[in-house]
Short mmCIF file of C-alpha atoms in Angstrom, two decimals:
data_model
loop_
_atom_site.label_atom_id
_atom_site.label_comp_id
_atom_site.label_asym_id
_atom_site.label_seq_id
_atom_site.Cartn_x
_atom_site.Cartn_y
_atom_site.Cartn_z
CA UNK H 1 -6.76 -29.97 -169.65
CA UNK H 2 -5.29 -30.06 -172.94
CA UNK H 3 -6.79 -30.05 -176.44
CA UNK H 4 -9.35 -28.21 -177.76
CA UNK H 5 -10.95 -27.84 -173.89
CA UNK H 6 -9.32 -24.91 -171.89
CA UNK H 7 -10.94 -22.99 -169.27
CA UNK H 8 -10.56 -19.43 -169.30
CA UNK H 9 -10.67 -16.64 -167.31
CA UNK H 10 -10.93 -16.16 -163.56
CA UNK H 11 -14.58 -18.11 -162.78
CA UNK H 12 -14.89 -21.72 -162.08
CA UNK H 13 -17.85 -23.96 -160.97
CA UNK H 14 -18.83 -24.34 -157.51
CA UNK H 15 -19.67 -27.48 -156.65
CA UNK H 16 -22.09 -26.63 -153.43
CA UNK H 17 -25.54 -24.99 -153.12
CA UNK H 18 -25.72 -21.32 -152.41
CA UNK H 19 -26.61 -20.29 -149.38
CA UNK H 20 -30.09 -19.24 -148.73
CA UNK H 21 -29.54 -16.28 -146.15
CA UNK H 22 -32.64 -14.43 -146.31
CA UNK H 23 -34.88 -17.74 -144.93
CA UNK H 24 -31.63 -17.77 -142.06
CA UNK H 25 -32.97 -14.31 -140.74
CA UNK H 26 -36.23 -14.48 -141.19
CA UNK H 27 -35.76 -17.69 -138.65
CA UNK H 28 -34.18 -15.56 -136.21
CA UNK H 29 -36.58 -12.92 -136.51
CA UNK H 30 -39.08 -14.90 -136.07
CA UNK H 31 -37.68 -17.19 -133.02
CA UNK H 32 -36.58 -13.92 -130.97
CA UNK H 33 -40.19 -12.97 -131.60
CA UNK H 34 -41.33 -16.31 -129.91
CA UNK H 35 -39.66 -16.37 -127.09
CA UNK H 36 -40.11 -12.20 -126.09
CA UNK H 37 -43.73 -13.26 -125.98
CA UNK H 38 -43.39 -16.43 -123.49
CA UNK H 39 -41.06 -13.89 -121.51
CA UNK H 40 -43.77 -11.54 -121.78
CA UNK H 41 -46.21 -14.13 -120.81
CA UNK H 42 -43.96 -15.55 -117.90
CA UNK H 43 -44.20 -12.26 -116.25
CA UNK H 44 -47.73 -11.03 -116.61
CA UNK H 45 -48.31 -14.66 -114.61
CA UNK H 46 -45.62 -14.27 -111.90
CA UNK H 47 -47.58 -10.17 -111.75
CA UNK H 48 -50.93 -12.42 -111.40
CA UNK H 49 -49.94 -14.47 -108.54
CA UNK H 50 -47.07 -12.44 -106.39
CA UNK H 51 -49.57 -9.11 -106.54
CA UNK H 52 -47.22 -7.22 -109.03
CA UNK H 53 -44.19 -8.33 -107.37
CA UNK H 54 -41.66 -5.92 -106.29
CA UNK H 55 -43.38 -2.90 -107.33
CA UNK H 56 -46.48 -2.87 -105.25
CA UNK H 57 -44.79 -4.30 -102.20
CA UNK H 58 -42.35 -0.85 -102.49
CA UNK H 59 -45.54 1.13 -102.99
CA UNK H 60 -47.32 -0.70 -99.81
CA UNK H 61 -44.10 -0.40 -97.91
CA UNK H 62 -43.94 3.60 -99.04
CA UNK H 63 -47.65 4.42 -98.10
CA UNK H 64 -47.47 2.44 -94.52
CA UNK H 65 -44.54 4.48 -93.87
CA UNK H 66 -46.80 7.71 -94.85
CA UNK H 67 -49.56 6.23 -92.24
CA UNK H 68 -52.16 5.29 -95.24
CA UNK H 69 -53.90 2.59 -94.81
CA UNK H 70 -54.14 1.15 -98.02
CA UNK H 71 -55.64 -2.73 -99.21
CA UNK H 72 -53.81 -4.83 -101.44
CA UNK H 73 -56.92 -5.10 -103.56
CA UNK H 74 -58.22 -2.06 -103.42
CA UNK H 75 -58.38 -0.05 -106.59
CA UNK H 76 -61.06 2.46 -106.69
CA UNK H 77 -60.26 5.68 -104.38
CA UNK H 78 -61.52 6.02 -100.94
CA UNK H 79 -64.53 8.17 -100.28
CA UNK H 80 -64.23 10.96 -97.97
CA UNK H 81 -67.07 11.67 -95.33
CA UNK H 82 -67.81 15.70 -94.75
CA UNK H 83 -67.75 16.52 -91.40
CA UNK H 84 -70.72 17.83 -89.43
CA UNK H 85 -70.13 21.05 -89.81
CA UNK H 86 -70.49 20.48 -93.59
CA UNK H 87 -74.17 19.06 -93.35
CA UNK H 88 -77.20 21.05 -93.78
CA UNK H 89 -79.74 19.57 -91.90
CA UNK H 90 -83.14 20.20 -92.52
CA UNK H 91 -85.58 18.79 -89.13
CA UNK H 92 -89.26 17.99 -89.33
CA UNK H 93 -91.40 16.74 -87.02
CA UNK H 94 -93.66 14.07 -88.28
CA UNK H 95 -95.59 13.51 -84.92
CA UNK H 96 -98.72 14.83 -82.86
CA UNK H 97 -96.09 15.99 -80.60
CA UNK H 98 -95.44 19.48 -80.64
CA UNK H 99 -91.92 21.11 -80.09
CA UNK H 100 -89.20 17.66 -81.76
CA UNK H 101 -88.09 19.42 -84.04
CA UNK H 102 -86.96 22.53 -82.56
CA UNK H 103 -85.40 20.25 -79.49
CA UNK H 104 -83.62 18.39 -81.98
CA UNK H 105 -82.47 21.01 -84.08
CA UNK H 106 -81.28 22.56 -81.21
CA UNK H 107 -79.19 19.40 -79.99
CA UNK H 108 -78.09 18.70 -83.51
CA UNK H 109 -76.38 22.35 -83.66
CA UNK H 110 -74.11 21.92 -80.40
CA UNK H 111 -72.92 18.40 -81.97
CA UNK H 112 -71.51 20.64 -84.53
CA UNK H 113 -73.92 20.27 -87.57
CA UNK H 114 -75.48 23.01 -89.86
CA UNK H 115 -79.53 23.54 -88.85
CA UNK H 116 -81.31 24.65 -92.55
CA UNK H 117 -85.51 24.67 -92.21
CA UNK H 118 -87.32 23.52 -88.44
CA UNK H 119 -90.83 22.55 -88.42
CA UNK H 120 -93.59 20.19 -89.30
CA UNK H 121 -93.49 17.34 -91.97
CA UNK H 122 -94.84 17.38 -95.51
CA UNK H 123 -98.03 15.57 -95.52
CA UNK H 124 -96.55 12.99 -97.38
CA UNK H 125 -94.52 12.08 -94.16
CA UNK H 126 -96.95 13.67 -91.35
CA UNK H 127 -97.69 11.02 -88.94
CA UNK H 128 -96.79 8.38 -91.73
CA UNK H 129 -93.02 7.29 -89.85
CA UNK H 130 -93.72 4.54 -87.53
CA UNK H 131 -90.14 4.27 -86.25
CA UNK H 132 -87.86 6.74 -84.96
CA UNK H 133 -86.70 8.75 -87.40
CA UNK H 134 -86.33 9.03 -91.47
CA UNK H 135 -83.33 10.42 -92.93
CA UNK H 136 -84.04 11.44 -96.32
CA UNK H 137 -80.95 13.17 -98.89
CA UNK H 138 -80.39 13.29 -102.57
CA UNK H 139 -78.70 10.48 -104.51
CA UNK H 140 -74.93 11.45 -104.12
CA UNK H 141 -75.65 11.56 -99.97
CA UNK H 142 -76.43 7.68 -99.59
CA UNK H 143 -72.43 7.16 -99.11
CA UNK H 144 -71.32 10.74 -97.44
CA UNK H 145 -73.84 12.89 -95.82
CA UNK H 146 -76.19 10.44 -94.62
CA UNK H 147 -74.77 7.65 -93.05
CA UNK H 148 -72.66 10.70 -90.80
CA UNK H 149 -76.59 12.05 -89.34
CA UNK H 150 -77.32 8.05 -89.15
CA UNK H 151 -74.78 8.46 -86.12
CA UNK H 152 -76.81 10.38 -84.40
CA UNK H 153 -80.13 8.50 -84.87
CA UNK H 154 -78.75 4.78 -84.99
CA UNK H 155 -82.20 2.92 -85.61
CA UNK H 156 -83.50 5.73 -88.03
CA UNK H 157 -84.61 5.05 -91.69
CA UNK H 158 -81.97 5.88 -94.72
CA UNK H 159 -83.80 6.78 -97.99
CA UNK H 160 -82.78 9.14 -101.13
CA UNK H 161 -84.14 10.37 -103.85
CA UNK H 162 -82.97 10.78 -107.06
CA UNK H 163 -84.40 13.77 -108.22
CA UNK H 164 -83.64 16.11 -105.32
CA UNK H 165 -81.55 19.33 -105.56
CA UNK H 166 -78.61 20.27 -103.81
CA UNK H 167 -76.73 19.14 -100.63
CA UNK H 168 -79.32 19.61 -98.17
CA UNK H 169 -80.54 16.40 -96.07
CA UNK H 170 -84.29 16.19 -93.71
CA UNK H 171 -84.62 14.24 -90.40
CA UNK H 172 -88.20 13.21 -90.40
CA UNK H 173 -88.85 12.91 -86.77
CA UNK H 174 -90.85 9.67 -86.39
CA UNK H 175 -93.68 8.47 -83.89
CA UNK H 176 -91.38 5.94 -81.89
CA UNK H 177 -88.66 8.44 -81.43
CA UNK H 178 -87.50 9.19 -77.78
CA UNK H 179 -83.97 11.09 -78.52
CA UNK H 180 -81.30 11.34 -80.53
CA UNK H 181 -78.47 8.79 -79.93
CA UNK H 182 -76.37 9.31 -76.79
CA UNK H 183 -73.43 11.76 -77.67
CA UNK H 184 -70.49 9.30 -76.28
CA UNK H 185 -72.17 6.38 -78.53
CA UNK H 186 -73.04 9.09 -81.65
CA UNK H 187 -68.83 10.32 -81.40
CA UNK H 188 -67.72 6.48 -81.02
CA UNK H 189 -70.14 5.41 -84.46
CA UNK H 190 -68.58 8.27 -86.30
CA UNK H 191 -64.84 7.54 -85.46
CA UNK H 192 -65.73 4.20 -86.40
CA UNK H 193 -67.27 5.08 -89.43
CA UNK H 194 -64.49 7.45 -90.54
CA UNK H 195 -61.96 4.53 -89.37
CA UNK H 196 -63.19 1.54 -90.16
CA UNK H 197 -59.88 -0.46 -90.34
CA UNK H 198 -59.49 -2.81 -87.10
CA UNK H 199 -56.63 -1.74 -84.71
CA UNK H 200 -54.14 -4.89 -86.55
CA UNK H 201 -55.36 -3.32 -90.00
CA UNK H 202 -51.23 -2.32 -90.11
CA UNK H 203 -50.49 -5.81 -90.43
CA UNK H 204 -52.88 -7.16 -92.61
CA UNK H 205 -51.61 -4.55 -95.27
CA UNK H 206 -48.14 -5.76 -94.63
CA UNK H 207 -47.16 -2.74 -92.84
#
């Protein structure tokens, strides 16, 4: 252009709108946030409904090859019954007979368990057990102690009490009772009660 109009210098007008690159990333930040939560998402759901996939079926795989017997849906950590020779037993006879408890003592110690006191029941028990026996323990035995001396006296009474001391658990020798429990039948409860996975348990646990 001619005339009085000249442009000068080395800036001339741009005839398109800037570009607004800070809304551009902040649109990519966000949409790569997006879709790391559906992934997130897809896989918590495929976890849900495979049983944690790969992972667990190595660990399953590993402990079956170790000989553990372990449930897909078990989660809280398996409880470990003493063995007789780990049980006080404490034996009271609750009964006009005389002599139960000392018999029974005495038959309890060659099936391997620890004899503590022999002799006649409390009051609070004397000639007050109508069947064949009451096996009485602290709180923590319900799940350990007991139910191993409930082999050995199948129909007998299971009780606890909270506010008992120590390890120590009674047989209260009760007015029905005959004898303990057979020792083949007392050695079969307690190998089924320290296995009680069926023989195909191998297979159900994918094994």
């Amino acid at each position: 252009m001619g005339g009085q109009y000249r442009i000068t210098g080395d800036k001339y007008p741009r005839m398109r709108p800037p570009r607004r690159r800070g809304r551009l990333v902040v649109v990519g930040i966000v949409s790569v946030a997006v879709l790391g939560v559906v992934g997130w998402g897809t896989l918590q759901l495929v976890d849900v409904f495979t049983g944690g996939g790969d992972k667990a079926a190595a660990s399953a795989k590993a402990a079956c090859a170790q000989g553990i017997k372990v449930k897909p849906s078990a989660a809280a950590a398996v409880v470990v019954l003493p063995k007789p020779a780990q049980i006080t037993v404490n034996v009271f006879n609750a009964t006009p007979r005389s002599g139960l408890a000392k018999q029974t003592a005495d038959e309890l110690a060659k099936r391997g368990f620890h004899i503590g006191e022999v002799g006649n029941a409390s009051k609070e028990f004397d000639k007050k057990v109508a069947g064949t026996g009451l096996l009485l323990g602290p709180a923590a035995s319900l799940k350990t102690s007991l139910p191993v001396l409930g082999t050995q006296l199948a129909a007998a009474q299971l009780r606890t009490d909270a506010a008992r001391k120590g390890t120590d658990v009674d047989l209260v020798i009760g007015t029905a009772f005959k004898q303990l429990t057979a020792k083949t039948d007392a050695d079969k409860a307690l190998a089924v009660l320290n296995a009680p996975e069926p023989a195909d348990a191998t297979k159900k646990n994918g094994c």
